[in-house]
Structures are given as C-alpha cells and as structure tokens.
Amino acid sequence: ALGDTIHRPKLSTVQAGLLLLQHTDTDSAELTAQLISVAYGLGLHLDASNWNIPDWEKGLRKRLGWGLYMQDKWSSLGSGRPSLLNPSNWALLPVTNADFPENASHEDEQEGSSEVEKGRILFSHMITLSEILADLLDTVFTVRASRGTWGFP
C-alpha cells in the first residue's frame, strides 16, 4: 500500500514509511531513499514556520523532517552506505515544545501524561545525537576520509 501512495504522497506517507522502517526488516536503504525523495517534494526539508498553514501541520512537518533526518543518519551508519541528506539542503529549525501538540500540561490528570513528556525529551535528544553522528559520518566515514585526503596537499 505504501508503494501506491509514493506516487501521490502526503505527510501520512512519510509517517507510514518511518513507522514501517522501525518495525520490520524492510530494506531500509531503499525505503529511506524513497522517503527522502518524497520529503523533498513535500517541502519537509524547509522551515515552514512562516507558511500559511495550521500550527499543528507546522509541528508535524518539523517532526517528520527530523524523524527522516535521524533515520537517514542511523541507517547510514548501520548499512555502511553514505548518508543521503546534506545539512546544507536540510534547513530545519530545532524542535520546540510548540511542535508537539500533546504535552504533559494538557494531560495533568490523565494516565500516561509523563510518558508524553518523556517522548518529547527523548525525541529532542535523539535529534542532538543524530547531528553528532552526522558530523562523524561526514568527517570519518567518507571516501575522502578513508583515503586520508581532507583537502590538504
């Protein structure tokens, strides 16, 4: 079903693809590449904060963009393949509390409200770790680095 929606993608296409990558033995390199292509087409690589769209969609776009960024970096490390995303073309701002529609303050008396907050914090920390990994991938795990030529004579 995901293959059918790739040709007319929506935000839910990227959501479904990211979920599928987390729970199956799918060829992650191929599906990640398809999702990145879809993300560029949907503008998930851009800062949508000034777009004339609802706030919930701005937050969802940012979370999906960062989720795909993390997927690309970690699957690159796991597969030994180059990362497909270049930070100079992936212009997302850091996530904020406003990017998460559910938060603990909305659910003070509901069971699981602390889990929502833990999820937000975990997601934010995983973004930071993924940015560190991206730096490592770019400086250590590249063809140029393996040849020992970093632009020095």
PDB file of N, CA, C and O in Angstrom, residues 4 7 11-16 32-33 36-37 58 67 83 86 89 102-103 114 120 137:
ATOM      1  N   ASP A   4       1.954   2.341  -3.411  1.00  0.00           N
ATOM      2  CA  ASP A   4       0.925   3.040  -4.187  1.00  0.00           C
ATOM      3  C   ASP A   4       0.855   4.519  -3.844  1.00  0.00           C
ATOM      4  O   ASP A   4       0.579   5.352  -4.695  1.00  0.00           O
ATOM      5  N   HIS A   7       3.514   7.641  -5.194  1.00  0.00           N
ATOM      6  CA  HIS A   7       3.319   8.417  -6.432  1.00  0.00           C
ATOM      7  C   HIS A   7       2.463   9.654  -6.224  1.00  0.00           C
ATOM      8  O   HIS A   7       2.508  10.580  -7.030  1.00  0.00           O
ATOM      9  N   LEU A  11       1.748  13.817   3.860  1.00  0.00           N
ATOM     10  CA  LEU A  11       2.526  13.707   5.087  1.00  0.00           C
ATOM     11  C   LEU A  11       2.373  12.319   5.707  1.00  0.00           C
ATOM     12  O   LEU A  11       3.325  11.758   6.249  1.00  0.00           O
ATOM     13  N   SER A  12       1.186  11.749   5.584  1.00  0.00           N
ATOM     14  CA  SER A  12       0.949  10.419   6.143  1.00  0.00           C
ATOM     15  C   SER A  12       1.779   9.349   5.450  1.00  0.00           C
ATOM     16  O   SER A  12       2.069   8.312   6.047  1.00  0.00           O
ATOM     17  N   THR A  13       2.193   9.582   4.222  1.00  0.00           N
ATOM     18  CA  THR A  13       3.068   8.644   3.515  1.00  0.00           C
ATOM     19  C   THR A  13       4.413   8.554   4.216  1.00  0.00           C
ATOM     20  O   THR A  13       4.950   7.464   4.432  1.00  0.00           O
ATOM     21  N   VAL A  14       4.947   9.703   4.596  1.00  0.00           N
ATOM     22  CA  VAL A  14       6.228   9.729   5.304  1.00  0.00           C
ATOM     23  C   VAL A  14       6.058   9.115   6.694  1.00  0.00           C
ATOM     24  O   VAL A  14       6.911   8.341   7.144  1.00  0.00           O
ATOM     25  N   GLN A  15       4.950   9.427   7.364  1.00  0.00           N
ATOM     26  CA  GLN A  15       4.688   8.834   8.677  1.00  0.00           C
ATOM     27  C   GLN A  15       4.669   7.313   8.588  1.00  0.00           C
ATOM     28  O   GLN A  15       5.316   6.617   9.384  1.00  0.00           O
ATOM     29  N   ALA A  16       3.926   6.787   7.627  1.00  0.00           N
ATOM     30  CA  ALA A  16       3.812   5.336   7.471  1.00  0.00           C
ATOM     31  C   ALA A  16       5.165   4.717   7.143  1.00  0.00           C
ATOM     32  O   ALA A  16       5.522   3.664   7.684  1.00  0.00           O
ATOM     33  N   THR A  32      14.292   4.357   2.747  1.00  0.00           N
ATOM     34  CA  THR A  32      14.744   5.660   3.234  1.00  0.00           C
ATOM     35  C   THR A  32      14.974   6.607   2.063  1.00  0.00           C
ATOM     36  O   THR A  32      14.572   7.771   2.108  1.00  0.00           O
ATOM     37  N   ALA A  33      15.591   6.117   1.003  1.00  0.00           N
ATOM     38  CA  ALA A  33      15.831   6.949  -0.190  1.00  0.00           C
ATOM     39  C   ALA A  33      14.505   7.417  -0.796  1.00  0.00           C
ATOM     40  O   ALA A  33      14.376   8.589  -1.189  1.00  0.00           O
ATOM     41  N   ILE A  36      13.010  10.105   1.473  1.00  0.00           N
ATOM     42  CA  ILE A  36      13.730  11.372   1.352  1.00  0.00           C
ATOM     43  C   ILE A  36      13.296  12.105   0.084  1.00  0.00           C
ATOM     44  O   ILE A  36      13.065  13.315   0.100  1.00  0.00           O
ATOM     45  N   SER A  37      13.131  11.372  -0.996  1.00  0.00           N
ATOM     46  CA  SER A  37      12.652  11.981  -2.236  1.00  0.00           C
ATOM     47  C   SER A  37      11.255  12.568  -2.039  1.00  0.00           C
ATOM     48  O   SER A  37      10.971  13.693  -2.457  1.00  0.00           O
ATOM     49  N   LYS A  58       2.561  22.628  10.930  1.00  0.00           N
ATOM     50  CA  LYS A  58       3.942  23.097  11.021  1.00  0.00           C
ATOM     51  C   LYS A  58       4.750  22.189  11.941  1.00  0.00           C
ATOM     52  O   LYS A  58       5.867  21.792  11.615  1.00  0.00           O
ATOM     53  N   GLY A  67      12.546  13.342  11.992  1.00  0.00           N
ATOM     54  CA  GLY A  67      12.483  11.882  12.044  1.00  0.00           C
ATOM     55  C   GLY A  67      13.175  11.249  10.856  1.00  0.00           C
ATOM     56  O   GLY A  67      13.917  10.264  10.990  1.00  0.00           O
ATOM     57  N   SER A  83      25.342   8.782   3.778  1.00  0.00           N
ATOM     58  CA  SER A  83      24.115   9.468   4.137  1.00  0.00           C
ATOM     59  C   SER A  83      23.560  10.165   2.905  1.00  0.00           C
ATOM     60  O   SER A  83      24.309  10.656   2.064  1.00  0.00           O
ATOM     61  N   ASN A  86      22.107  16.096   3.100  1.00  0.00           N
ATOM     62  CA  ASN A  86      23.186  17.043   3.317  1.00  0.00           C
ATOM     63  C   ASN A  86      22.625  18.196   4.145  1.00  0.00           C
ATOM     64  O   ASN A  86      21.615  18.784   3.763  1.00  0.00           O
ATOM     65  N   ASN A  89      21.206  21.361   2.635  1.00  0.00           N
ATOM     66  CA  ASN A  89      19.925  21.317   1.932  1.00  0.00           C
ATOM     67  C   ASN A  89      18.784  20.856   2.826  1.00  0.00           C
ATOM     68  O   ASN A  89      17.687  20.592   2.348  1.00  0.00           O
ATOM     69  N   GLU A 102       0.678  17.309  21.875  1.00  0.00           N
ATOM     70  CA  GLU A 102       0.356  16.703  23.158  1.00  0.00           C
ATOM     71  C   GLU A 102       1.512  16.983  24.090  1.00  0.00           C
ATOM     72  O   GLU A 102       2.659  16.753  23.748  1.00  0.00           O
ATOM     73  N   ASN A 103       1.218  17.496  25.265  1.00  0.00           N
ATOM     74  CA  ASN A 103       2.272  17.629  26.272  1.00  0.00           C
ATOM     75  C   ASN A 103       1.674  17.389  27.648  1.00  0.00           C
ATOM     76  O   ASN A 103       0.466  17.337  27.816  1.00  0.00           O
ATOM     77  N   SER A 114       3.061  11.705  31.813  1.00  0.00           N
ATOM     78  CA  SER A 114       4.514  11.839  31.940  1.00  0.00           C
ATOM     79  C   SER A 114       5.226  11.131  30.790  1.00  0.00           C
ATOM     80  O   SER A 114       6.326  11.508  30.408  1.00  0.00           O
ATOM     81  N   ARG A 120       8.834  13.407  24.181  1.00  0.00           N
ATOM     82  CA  ARG A 120       9.300  14.672  23.595  1.00  0.00           C
ATOM     83  C   ARG A 120      10.776  14.881  23.893  1.00  0.00           C
ATOM     84  O   ARG A 120      11.557  15.239  23.017  1.00  0.00           O
ATOM     85  N   LEU A 137      29.915  11.029  10.509  1.00  0.00           N
ATOM     86  CA  LEU A 137      29.799  10.418   9.186  1.00  0.00           C
ATOM     87  C   LEU A 137      30.504  11.260   8.129  1.00  0.00           C
ATOM     88  O   LEU A 137      31.154  10.722   7.231  1.00  0.00           O
TER      89      LEU A 137
END
